[in-house]
Tab-separated table of C-alpha atoms and ligand atoms in Angstrom:
chain	number	residue	atom	x	y	z
S	1413	UNK	CA	80.821	52.817	133.818
S	1414	UNK	CA	83.150	53.831	130.974
S	1415	UNK	CA	83.279	51.462	128.022
S	1416	UNK	CA	85.330	53.601	125.644
S	1417	UNK	CA	82.652	52.896	123.073
S	1418	UNK	CA	79.532	54.764	122.005
S	1419	UNK	CA	76.717	52.341	122.623
S	1420	UNK	CA	73.444	53.389	121.013
S	1421	UNK	CA	71.603	50.220	122.008
S	1422	UNK	CA	71.344	47.924	124.996
S	1423	UNK	CA	71.822	44.156	124.720
S	1424	UNK	CA	70.797	41.783	127.492
S	1425	UNK	CA	72.637	38.480	127.665
S	1426	UNK	CA	72.405	35.732	130.272
S	1427	UNK	CA	71.117	32.286	131.041
S	1428	UNK	CA	67.538	31.098	130.432
S	1429	UNK	CA	65.261	32.281	133.216
S	1430	UNK	CA	67.313	35.285	134.268
S	1431	UNK	CA	64.541	37.642	133.069
S	1432	UNK	CA	66.062	39.097	129.887
S	1433	UNK	CA	62.726	39.449	128.111
S	1434	UNK	CA	60.650	40.795	130.989
S	1435	UNK	CA	63.408	43.089	132.249
S	1436	UNK	CA	64.228	44.162	128.687
S	1437	UNK	CA	60.649	45.258	128.023
S	1438	UNK	CA	60.692	47.429	131.170
S	1439	UNK	CA	64.041	49.012	130.304
S	1440	UNK	CA	62.859	49.795	126.792
S	1441	UNK	CA	59.803	51.502	128.220
S	1442	UNK	CA	61.902	53.522	130.663
S	1443	UNK	CA	64.338	54.675	127.986
S	1444	UNK	CA	61.729	55.157	125.254
S	1445	UNK	CA	63.556	52.543	123.155
S	1446	UNK	CA	62.185	49.818	120.902
S	1447	UNK	CA	62.336	46.272	122.255
S	1448	UNK	CA	63.470	43.221	120.262
S	1449	UNK	CA	64.014	39.630	121.307
S	1450	UNK	CA	66.266	37.435	119.148
S	1451	UNK	CA	64.175	34.301	119.789
S	1452	UNK	CA	61.014	36.148	118.722
S	1453	UNK	CA	62.776	37.450	115.614
S	1454	UNK	CA	63.851	33.927	114.655
S	1455	UNK	CA	60.358	32.580	115.243
S	1456	UNK	CA	58.606	35.270	113.225
S	1457	UNK	CA	61.147	34.981	110.428
S	1458	UNK	CA	60.939	31.220	110.091
S	1459	UNK	CA	57.307	30.861	111.129
S	1460	UNK	CA	58.457	28.070	113.456
S	1461	UNK	CA	58.945	27.597	117.166
S	1462	UNK	CA	62.451	27.343	118.650
S	1463	UNK	CA	61.594	23.817	119.821
S	1464	UNK	CA	60.657	22.806	116.274
S	1465	UNK	CA	63.884	24.222	114.826
S	1466	UNK	CA	65.948	22.337	117.427
S	1467	UNK	CA	63.992	19.102	116.888
S	1468	UNK	CA	63.975	19.062	113.074
S	1469	UNK	CA	67.104	20.989	112.050
S	1470	UNK	CA	69.303	20.633	115.140
S	1471	UNK	CA	71.025	23.139	117.422
S	1472	UNK	CA	73.733	24.198	114.884
S	1473	UNK	CA	70.997	25.365	112.474
S	1474	UNK	CA	69.429	27.425	115.265
S	1475	UNK	CA	72.833	28.948	116.143
S	1476	UNK	CA	73.282	29.977	112.506
S	1477	UNK	CA	69.906	31.748	112.587
S	1478	UNK	CA	71.014	33.551	115.759
S	1479	UNK	CA	74.230	34.618	114.056
S	1480	UNK	CA	72.320	36.062	111.098
S	1481	UNK	CA	69.935	37.965	113.358
S	1482	UNK	CA	72.830	39.557	115.283
S	1483	UNK	CA	74.430	40.724	112.040
S	1484	UNK	CA	71.168	42.362	110.989
S	1485	UNK	CA	70.823	44.127	114.332
S	1486	UNK	CA	74.011	46.104	113.791
S	1487	UNK	CA	72.089	48.805	111.923
S	1488	UNK	CA	69.751	49.480	114.874
S	1489	UNK	CA	69.628	52.498	117.137
S	1490	UNK	CA	67.737	53.086	120.402
S	1491	UNK	CA	66.827	49.437	120.779
S	1492	UNK	CA	66.875	47.089	123.768
S	1493	UNK	CA	67.766	43.608	122.527
S	1494	UNK	CA	67.073	40.524	124.633
S	1495	UNK	CA	69.145	37.591	123.404
S	1496	UNK	CA	68.744	33.815	123.645
S	1497	UNK	CA	70.775	32.257	126.469
S	1498	UNK	CA	73.299	30.578	124.187
S	1499	UNK	CA	73.810	33.442	121.751
S	1500	UNK	CA	76.915	35.009	123.372
S	1501	UNK	CA	78.757	31.669	123.417
S	1502	UNK	CA	79.644	32.436	119.809
S	1503	UNK	CA	82.479	34.992	120.171
S	1504	UNK	CA	81.490	36.540	116.845
S	1505	UNK	CA	78.048	37.342	118.296
S	1506	UNK	CA	79.473	38.808	121.486
S	1507	UNK	CA	81.929	40.994	119.540
S	1508	UNK	CA	79.124	42.194	117.276
S	1509	UNK	CA	76.856	43.029	120.226
S	1510	UNK	CA	79.656	45.022	121.838
S	1511	UNK	CA	80.159	46.997	118.649
S	1512	UNK	CA	76.625	48.411	118.704
S	1513	UNK	CA	75.338	48.009	122.268
S	1514	UNK	CA	76.122	48.286	125.931
S	1515	UNK	CA	76.088	44.615	126.932
S	1516	UNK	CA	74.415	43.783	130.229
S	1517	UNK	CA	74.442	40.271	131.657
S	1518	UNK	CA	71.579	39.206	133.893
S	1519	UNK	CA	72.919	36.644	136.327
S	1520	UNK	CA	71.060	34.211	138.590
S	1521	UNK	CA	72.025	31.195	140.680
S	1522	UNK	CA	71.148	27.692	139.373
S	1523	UNK	CA	68.518	27.322	142.112
S	1524	UNK	CA	66.756	30.562	141.167
S	1525	UNK	CA	66.922	29.690	137.488
S	1526	UNK	CA	65.304	26.312	138.185
S	1527	UNK	CA	62.568	27.991	140.240
S	1528	UNK	CA	61.752	30.262	137.308
S	1529	UNK	CA	61.869	27.719	134.458
S	1530	UNK	CA	60.559	24.529	136.084
S	1531	UNK	CA	56.962	25.129	135.014
S	1532	UNK	CA	57.821	26.209	131.477
S	1533	UNK	CA	58.253	23.717	128.661
S	1534	UNK	CA	59.354	25.697	125.603
S	1535	UNK	CA	63.127	25.376	126.072
S	1536	UNK	CA	64.508	22.325	124.254
S	1537	UNK	CA	67.847	22.365	126.113
S	1538	UNK	CA	66.025	21.732	129.394
S	1539	UNK	CA	64.146	18.691	128.056
S	1540	UNK	CA	66.619	16.536	129.914
S	1541	UNK	CA	66.443	13.641	132.356
S	1542	UNK	CA	68.094	15.855	134.979
S	1543	UNK	CA	67.306	19.495	134.082
S	1544	UNK	CA	68.768	20.878	137.321
S	1545	UNK	CA	72.137	19.280	136.572
S	1546	UNK	CA	71.872	20.494	132.980
S	1547	UNK	CA	71.381	24.050	134.260
S	1548	UNK	CA	74.455	23.790	136.503
S	1549	UNK	CA	76.609	22.321	133.699
S	1550	UNK	CA	75.507	24.794	131.024
S	1551	UNK	CA	75.823	27.756	133.376
S	1552	UNK	CA	79.379	26.738	134.331
S	1553	UNK	CA	80.328	26.281	130.664
S	1554	UNK	CA	78.849	29.657	129.705
S	1555	UNK	CA	80.071	31.700	132.638
S	1556	UNK	CA	83.264	32.857	130.848
S	1557	UNK	CA	81.140	34.277	128.019
S	1558	UNK	CA	78.549	35.921	130.250
S	1559	UNK	CA	81.289	37.550	132.314
S	1560	UNK	CA	82.540	39.422	129.266
S	1561	UNK	CA	79.500	41.715	129.530
S	1562	UNK	CA	80.092	45.379	130.320
S	1563	UNK	CA	77.847	45.131	133.382
S	1564	UNK	CA	76.723	42.139	135.436
S	1565	UNK	CA	73.415	42.353	137.316
S	1566	UNK	CA	72.389	39.678	139.796
S	1567	UNK	CA	68.645	39.087	139.579
S	1568	UNK	CA	68.374	36.564	142.443
S	1569	UNK	CA	67.074	39.211	144.841
S	1570	UNK	CA	65.949	41.909	142.421
S	1571	UNK	CA	62.458	42.339	141.026
S	1572	UNK	CA	61.995	42.929	137.305
S	1573	UNK	CA	61.386	46.601	138.024
S	1574	UNK	CA	64.525	46.952	140.192
S	1575	UNK	CA	66.727	45.223	137.629
S	1576	UNK	CA	65.278	47.426	134.878
S	1577	UNK	CA	65.961	50.605	136.881
S	1578	UNK	CA	69.525	49.506	137.518
S	1579	UNK	CA	70.109	48.837	133.835
S	1580	UNK	CA	68.560	52.127	132.677
S	1581	UNK	CA	70.857	53.923	135.145
S	1582	UNK	CA	73.951	52.073	133.883
S	1583	UNK	CA	73.042	52.963	130.312
S	1584	UNK	CA	72.601	56.629	131.159
S	1585	UNK	CA	75.936	56.669	132.991
S	1586	UNK	CA	77.733	54.942	130.127
S	1587	UNK	CA	76.371	57.343	127.550
S	1588	UNK	CA	76.733	60.493	129.666
S	1589	UNK	CA	80.447	59.976	130.371
S	1590	UNK	CA	81.190	59.737	126.684
S	1591	UNK	CA	79.846	63.143	125.738
Z	2284	LIG	C1	68.710	28.832	124.710
Z	2284	LIG	C2	67.917	29.779	125.334
Z	2284	LIG	C3	66.591	30.155	124.824
Z	2284	LIG	C4	66.481	29.878	123.317
Z	2284	LIG	C5	66.876	28.467	123.017
Z	2284	LIG	C6	68.302	28.151	123.463
Z	2284	LIG	C7	70.034	28.532	125.290
Z	2284	LIG	O1	66.345	31.528	125.065
Z	2284	LIG	O2	67.305	30.757	122.589
Z	2284	LIG	O3	65.952	27.621	123.659
Z	2284	LIG	O4	70.888	27.978	124.571
Z	2284	LIG	O5	70.264	28.866	126.475
Z	2284	LIG	P1	66.075	32.162	126.536
Z	2284	LIG	O6	67.412	32.391	127.165
Z	2284	LIG	O7	65.362	33.431	126.235
Z	2284	LIG	O8	65.241	31.175	127.280
């Protein structure tokens, strides 16, 4: 695909449970890139868990930390960046990602997402009386942001390895056409 830009990094956006971290690690390995995860960066920087930040400081404070991390990432090269599910809902973040990365969205259906996250407890936004409805509502609200990615990859029927191969190929195509 032709983006008209010169992406030197790869950013993975998408809903919780779409595999950004696991797929991102594989892609980084395939491309010989470094791997970073915005949630991990926030946790190591603050010394706190995401759940603790949400509980004590609130979601807006967490979103501000995300914004700061994205700004810092702009100096990176040859890095695969997995982002928190809500990060691209701030247009400033999405614009910044596009300025220094090819932006790939990992997509999954609400049913698949629920299958993957139902036995995990670290995501405060899913601590809800009806988490399946919450997934459907949040996914619908975020769809317009996710669809602004350069490439959309459905992970419902793809293994981590298949999704990673697809992404590495897209990155090579995007960078080759620009030379
Ligand atoms: C969030 C997704 C989480 C984490 C936080 C908020 C969201 O990341 O950033 O719990 O708003 O969707 P993952 O998408 O990696 O689970």
